[in-house]
Coordinates of C-alpha atoms in Angstrom, one line a residue:
M1 CA 75.8 12.1 -9.2
A2 CA 74.8 11.4 -5.7
T3 CA 71.5 9.9 -4.6
P4 CA 69.8 11.3 -1.5
L5 CA 69.6 9.1 1.6
Y6 CA 66.1 10.3 2.0
R7 CA 63.8 13.4 1.9
V8 CA 63.0 15.5 5.0
P9 CA 59.6 17.3 5.0
L10 CA 59.6 21.0 6.3
H11 CA 56.2 22.1 7.5
F12 CA 55.5 25.9 7.6
D13 CA 52.6 27.5 9.3
R14 CA 50.6 30.3 7.7
A15 CA 49.7 31.6 11.2
A16 CA 53.3 31.9 12.4
D17 CA 53.0 35.4 13.8
G18 CA 51.2 36.5 10.7
I19 CA 54.4 37.5 9.0
S20 CA 55.5 34.7 6.6
D21 CA 53.6 33.2 3.7
P22 CA 54.4 29.4 3.5
E23 CA 54.1 29.4 -0.3
R24 CA 56.5 32.3 -0.6
L25 CA 58.9 30.7 1.9
R26 CA 59.1 27.2 0.6
E27 CA 60.0 28.4 -3.0
G28 CA 62.5 31.1 -1.9
L29 CA 64.6 29.3 0.8
S30 CA 68.1 30.8 0.7
A31 CA 69.9 29.9 4.0
V32 CA 69.9 27.2 6.6
E33 CA 71.6 26.3 9.8
R34 CA 70.9 23.5 12.3
T35 CA 71.4 23.7 16.0
G36 CA 70.4 20.4 17.7
D37 CA 66.7 19.9 17.2
Y38 CA 66.2 23.3 15.7
L39 CA 66.4 24.2 12.0
W40 CA 67.0 27.9 11.2
L41 CA 65.9 29.1 7.7
A42 CA 65.7 32.3 5.7
C43 CA 63.9 33.3 2.5
D44 CA 65.6 35.8 0.3
E45 CA 62.4 37.9 -0.1
T46 CA 61.5 38.5 3.6
P47 CA 63.3 40.4 6.5
T48 CA 62.8 37.4 8.8
I49 CA 64.3 34.2 10.0
E50 CA 62.3 31.0 10.5
R51 CA 62.7 28.3 13.1
L52 CA 61.4 24.8 12.8
T53 CA 61.7 22.0 15.4
L54 CA 62.6 18.3 14.8
R55 CA 59.6 16.0 15.2
P56 CA 59.7 12.3 16.3
D57 CA 59.0 11.2 12.8
G58 CA 62.1 13.0 11.4
S59 CA 60.2 15.9 9.9
F60 CA 60.5 19.5 11.0
G61 CA 57.6 21.7 12.0
G62 CA 56.4 24.0 14.9
H63 CA 57.1 26.9 12.7
V64 CA 58.0 30.2 14.4
T65 CA 58.9 33.5 12.6
F66 CA 61.3 36.1 14.0
A67 CA 61.5 39.6 12.4
L68 CA 65.2 40.7 12.1
A69 CA 64.0 44.3 13.0
D70 CA 63.1 43.1 16.5
Y71 CA 66.8 42.5 17.2
V72 CA 68.8 44.9 15.1
D73 CA 67.9 48.1 13.3
L74 CA 67.8 47.5 9.5
P75 CA 69.3 50.1 7.2
D76 CA 65.8 50.5 5.5
D77 CA 62.5 48.8 4.9
G78 CA 63.7 46.9 1.8
E79 CA 64.4 43.2 1.5
V80 CA 67.5 41.9 3.4
D81 CA 68.0 39.1 0.8
V82 CA 69.5 36.8 3.4
E83 CA 72.1 34.5 1.7
G84 CA 73.9 32.9 4.6
M85 CA 73.5 31.8 8.3
A86 CA 75.9 30.3 10.7
Y87 CA 75.8 29.5 14.4
A88 CA 78.9 29.9 16.6
A89 CA 77.8 29.9 20.3
P90 CA 76.3 32.1 21.5
Y91 CA 75.5 33.9 18.2
L92 CA 73.5 33.2 15.1
W93 CA 75.1 35.2 12.3
V94 CA 73.1 36.4 9.3
V95 CA 74.4 38.0 6.1
G96 CA 72.7 39.7 3.2
S97 CA 73.7 39.5 -0.5
H98 CA 75.4 42.9 -0.6
S99 CA 74.4 42.9 -4.3
R100 CA 72.7 45.2 -6.8
K101 CA 69.9 43.7 -8.8
R102 CA 68.9 44.1 -12.4
N103 CA 65.2 43.9 -13.3
K104 CA 64.0 40.9 -15.2
A105 CA 62.2 41.0 -18.5
K106 CA 58.6 40.0 -18.1
E107 CA 56.8 37.4 -20.1
G108 CA 54.0 39.1 -22.1
D109 CA 55.7 42.4 -22.4
D110 CA 56.6 43.8 -25.8
D111 CA 60.3 44.0 -26.9
Q112 CA 60.8 47.6 -25.9
A113 CA 59.3 47.1 -22.5
C114 CA 61.7 44.2 -21.9
I115 CA 64.7 46.2 -23.1
D116 CA 63.7 49.1 -20.8
R117 CA 63.3 46.7 -17.8
I118 CA 66.7 45.0 -18.1
A119 CA 68.3 48.5 -18.2
R120 CA 67.1 49.2 -14.7
V121 CA 69.4 48.4 -11.8
E122 CA 68.2 48.8 -8.2
T123 CA 70.1 49.1 -4.9
D124 CA 68.5 48.1 -1.6
A125 CA 70.3 49.3 1.4
S126 CA 69.1 46.4 3.5
R127 CA 70.9 43.9 1.4
Y128 CA 74.2 45.3 2.8
F129 CA 73.8 43.5 6.1
L130 CA 75.9 41.5 8.4
A131 CA 74.6 40.8 12.0
R132 CA 75.0 38.5 14.9
I133 CA 72.1 37.7 17.2
P134 CA 72.5 35.9 20.5
L135 CA 70.4 32.8 21.1
A136 CA 69.0 31.8 24.5
N137 CA 66.9 28.9 25.9
D138 CA 63.4 29.9 27.0
D139 CA 61.6 27.5 29.3
E140 CA 58.4 27.7 27.1
L141 CA 59.7 28.7 23.7
G142 CA 62.9 26.8 23.4
L143 CA 65.9 28.3 21.7
V144 CA 65.1 31.9 20.6
P145 CA 66.9 35.0 19.4
C146 CA 67.4 37.9 21.9
A147 CA 68.2 41.6 21.4
R148 CA 70.3 41.2 24.6
R149 CA 70.9 38.6 27.2
P150 CA 73.3 37.9 30.1
D151 CA 76.6 36.2 29.1
P152 CA 76.3 32.7 30.7
E153 CA 80.2 32.6 31.0
D154 CA 80.3 36.2 32.6
P155 CA 77.3 37.3 34.5
D156 CA 78.6 40.9 34.6
R157 CA 78.6 41.1 30.8
E158 CA 75.7 41.4 28.5
L159 CA 75.5 39.8 25.0
T160 CA 73.9 42.2 22.5
A161 CA 72.5 41.8 19.0
A162 CA 74.6 43.9 16.6
R163 CA 75.1 44.6 12.9
L164 CA 78.1 45.9 11.0
R165 CA 78.2 49.7 11.0
G166 CA 77.4 51.7 7.9
R167 CA 74.4 51.8 5.6
G168 CA 74.0 50.5 2.1
P169 CA 76.7 50.3 -0.5
K170 CA 78.8 53.1 1.0
G171 CA 79.3 51.2 4.3
G172 CA 80.3 48.0 5.9
I173 CA 82.1 45.3 3.9
V174 CA 81.8 47.2 0.5
R175 CA 83.3 50.3 2.0
E176 CA 86.4 48.3 2.8
L177 CA 86.7 47.0 -0.8
R178 CA 86.5 50.3 -2.6
D179 CA 90.2 50.2 -3.4
D180 CA 90.6 46.5 -3.7
E181 CA 92.5 45.6 -6.9
H182 CA 90.4 42.5 -7.5
L183 CA 86.9 43.4 -6.3
R184 CA 86.6 47.1 -6.9
P185 CA 85.5 46.9 -10.6
F186 CA 82.6 44.6 -9.6
L187 CA 81.0 46.4 -6.7
R188 CA 78.5 48.3 -8.9
I189 CA 77.8 45.4 -11.3
P190 CA 74.5 43.5 -10.4
G191 CA 75.1 40.1 -8.8
K192 CA 73.7 37.9 -11.6
D193 CA 75.9 39.7 -14.1
N194 CA 79.1 38.3 -12.3
G195 CA 79.1 41.3 -10.1
F196 CA 79.7 41.3 -6.3
D197 CA 77.3 38.9 -4.7
V198 CA 77.5 37.3 -1.3
E199 CA 76.2 33.7 -0.9
G200 CA 77.4 31.7 2.1
L201 CA 78.6 32.2 5.6
A202 CA 80.7 30.3 8.1
V203 CA 82.1 31.2 11.5
M204 CA 85.1 29.9 13.4
G205 CA 85.7 31.7 16.7
E206 CA 86.2 35.4 15.8
R207 CA 86.7 34.6 12.1
V208 CA 83.8 35.1 9.7
F209 CA 84.0 33.7 6.2
I210 CA 81.8 35.0 3.5
G211 CA 81.5 33.3 0.1
L212 CA 81.1 35.2 -3.1
R213 CA 78.9 33.8 -5.9
G214 CA 80.6 36.5 -8.0
P215 CA 82.8 37.7 -9.2
V216 CA 84.7 34.7 -10.4
L217 CA 88.0 35.9 -11.8
R218 CA 89.4 33.7 -14.7
G219 CA 88.0 30.6 -12.9
W220 CA 88.9 31.6 -9.3
A221 CA 86.1 31.9 -6.7
I222 CA 86.7 34.1 -3.7
I223 CA 86.0 33.8 0.0
L224 CA 86.4 36.9 2.2
E225 CA 87.7 36.5 5.8
L226 CA 86.6 39.1 8.4
E227 CA 86.9 39.6 12.1
P228 CA 83.9 41.7 13.3
V229 CA 84.1 43.0 16.8
A230 CA 81.8 45.2 18.9
E231 CA 82.2 48.9 18.7
R232 CA 83.8 50.3 21.8
D233 CA 81.1 52.9 22.4
R234 CA 78.1 51.2 20.9
A235 CA 77.2 47.5 21.7
D236 CA 74.7 47.2 18.9
R237 CA 77.3 48.0 16.2
L238 CA 80.2 45.9 14.8
R239 CA 83.4 47.1 13.2
L240 CA 86.0 45.1 11.3
R241 CA 89.4 44.5 12.9
K242 CA 92.5 45.0 10.8
I243 CA 93.8 41.5 9.8
G244 CA 95.4 42.1 6.4
E245 CA 99.2 42.3 5.8
D246 CA 98.8 46.0 4.9
G247 CA 96.2 47.0 7.4
E248 CA 93.2 45.8 5.4
R249 CA 90.1 44.8 7.4
Y250 CA 89.7 41.6 5.4
R251 CA 91.6 38.7 3.8
K252 CA 90.9 37.2 0.4
H253 CA 91.1 33.5 -0.3
F254 CA 91.0 32.2 -4.0
L255 CA 89.6 28.8 -4.8
E256 CA 89.8 26.9 -8.0
L257 CA 86.3 25.4 -8.3
E258 CA 86.2 24.6 -12.1
G259 CA 85.0 28.1 -12.9
M260 CA 82.1 28.0 -10.5
G261 CA 81.2 30.6 -7.9
I262 CA 80.3 29.9 -4.2
R263 CA 76.7 29.3 -3.4
D264 CA 77.1 28.4 0.3
L265 CA 79.7 27.7 3.0
R266 CA 79.6 25.4 6.0
R267 CA 82.2 24.8 8.7
D268 CA 83.0 21.2 9.4
G269 CA 85.6 21.2 12.2
D270 CA 88.7 23.0 10.9
D271 CA 87.5 22.5 7.3
L272 CA 85.1 24.5 5.1
L273 CA 82.5 22.9 2.9
V274 CA 81.9 24.9 -0.2
L275 CA 78.8 24.6 -2.4
A276 CA 79.9 25.6 -5.9
G277 CA 77.6 26.6 -8.8
T278 CA 77.3 29.0 -11.7
T279 CA 77.5 32.8 -11.0
L280 CA 74.8 33.5 -13.5
S281 CA 71.1 32.6 -13.8
D282 CA 71.8 29.7 -16.3
E283 CA 71.7 26.0 -15.6
A284 CA 74.9 24.1 -14.5
P285 CA 75.8 21.2 -12.4
M286 CA 76.5 22.0 -8.7
S287 CA 79.0 20.3 -6.4
L288 CA 80.1 20.3 -2.8
W289 CA 83.8 20.7 -2.1
R290 CA 85.9 20.3 1.1
W291 CA 88.7 22.8 1.8
P292 CA 90.9 21.1 4.4
G293 CA 91.9 23.6 7.0
G294 CA 89.9 26.3 5.4
A295 CA 88.3 27.4 8.6
S296 CA 91.7 28.4 10.1
P297 CA 94.1 29.7 7.4
D298 CA 97.1 31.7 8.5
L299 CA 97.4 33.9 5.5
P300 CA 95.6 34.9 2.3
S301 CA 95.3 31.7 0.2
L302 CA 95.4 30.5 -3.4
V303 CA 93.8 27.1 -3.2
R304 CA 94.3 25.0 -6.3
G305 CA 91.9 22.3 -7.4
N306 CA 94.1 19.5 -6.3
E307 CA 94.1 20.9 -2.7
L308 CA 90.3 20.6 -2.6
R309 CA 88.3 17.4 -2.2
R310 CA 85.1 17.0 -4.3
V311 CA 82.8 15.3 -1.9
L312 CA 79.3 15.5 -3.6
D313 CA 77.9 16.0 -7.1
L314 CA 74.3 17.1 -6.8
P315 CA 71.7 15.6 -9.2
F316 CA 71.3 17.7 -12.3
T317 CA 69.1 17.4 -15.4
R318 CA 69.8 19.6 -18.4
G319 CA 66.7 21.6 -19.3
Q320 CA 65.2 21.3 -15.7
R321 CA 64.6 25.0 -14.7
D322 CA 64.0 24.3 -11.1
D323 CA 65.5 22.7 -8.1
H324 CA 68.6 24.9 -7.8
A325 CA 70.6 23.9 -4.7
E326 CA 70.8 27.0 -2.6
A327 CA 72.0 26.1 1.0
V328 CA 73.6 23.3 2.9
A329 CA 73.7 22.4 6.6
L330 CA 75.4 19.6 8.5
Y331 CA 72.9 16.9 9.4
D332 CA 73.6 15.2 12.7
G333 CA 72.0 12.2 14.3
L334 CA 72.7 9.6 11.6
Q335 CA 75.1 6.8 11.6
Q336 CA 77.1 8.5 8.9
P337 CA 78.1 12.1 8.3
A338 CA 75.5 13.8 6.2
V339 CA 74.3 17.2 4.8
M340 CA 70.9 18.7 4.2
V341 CA 70.5 20.5 0.9
L342 CA 67.8 23.1 0.3
Y343 CA 66.6 24.3 -3.1
D344 CA 65.5 27.6 -4.6
S345 CA 62.7 27.3 -7.1
A346 CA 61.8 23.8 -5.7
A347 CA 60.5 21.3 -8.2
Q348 CA 56.7 20.5 -8.1
D349 CA 57.3 17.1 -6.7
R350 CA 58.9 18.6 -3.6
L351 CA 56.0 20.7 -2.7
F352 CA 53.0 19.8 -0.5
P353 CA 50.5 22.1 1.2
N354 CA 52.4 24.6 3.4
G355 CA 55.6 22.7 3.0
V356 CA 58.6 21.4 1.0
Y357 CA 60.9 18.4 0.9
T358 CA 64.6 18.8 1.3
D359 CA 67.3 16.2 0.6
V360 CA 69.8 14.6 2.9
F361 CA 73.0 13.2 1.3
E362 CA 75.7 11.1 2.8
L363 CA 78.9 13.3 3.2
R364 CA 81.8 11.3 1.9
G365 CA 85.4 12.5 2.2

């Protein structure tokens, strides 16, 4: 198992626009992207994105919160459950989990109450969310999201924040998968039950890659490839271009990840880095894999284990019920290639007032 090069403190601010709670944020981080001196983060329980700025001491602070609803109209007021972010100039892309959720049994409840709770399955329309938001440099605020901005390469064109058309489980990505021979049976199954569950996002040009935590099919994890483009008559909506051999608006790529699902994606040149972990809520080791050429496949792919490179085994202690690796970002500025890893349910020794420590690992191979 790998040992971190060092820990990086992230400082959150309770007063950041009055929207985000530092304690809630630091224990529910679910997505990360780095653009130069800025670190973009999301919590799976808030309809916001967070921006931190690199400080001279190597920590990140200067916390600013941006409400997603200020840039795109959300399907409803529920949680977006952001599970992936990726920057491809000039857009920051954001994706929700697209999953249904089963209620948890509560400690202290009697047996029948627990049985009743785990029978309930909920659907939040806002979880079915894929959007791109243009970023622009402001003289005072630095790099910020915009609902619209001039295109720096074409002054006569305007860049507009937009989300994929449709609402909830009857629209967007899920609508296109209703007749899919592999994924159709899993669309109504809750995410933590090996149902359909998005975790991870990577972008290469017009290609958008979405990792699936579940389902895992007899040991094969799945990445969906999409090409969202603006609607012809509505700039704030995206549609999916037909890219499949039979006119489908998606391609499927199957990866042999030792039975694990996908927990995050990150583009590294023409390659994809894949964070792999269990599809369920149980404990299991997590690893980072490299799919050479994964960001530019020509056809739907079946990628066997010997075609992937295992580049990082994250620390794991059996019985430790916290510190679940949740998101990765390339970490520039060091003498060697590196990645930052964020954790859900961070261990107590990572926490400090209004902040949390993340790990930076050397990226080998």
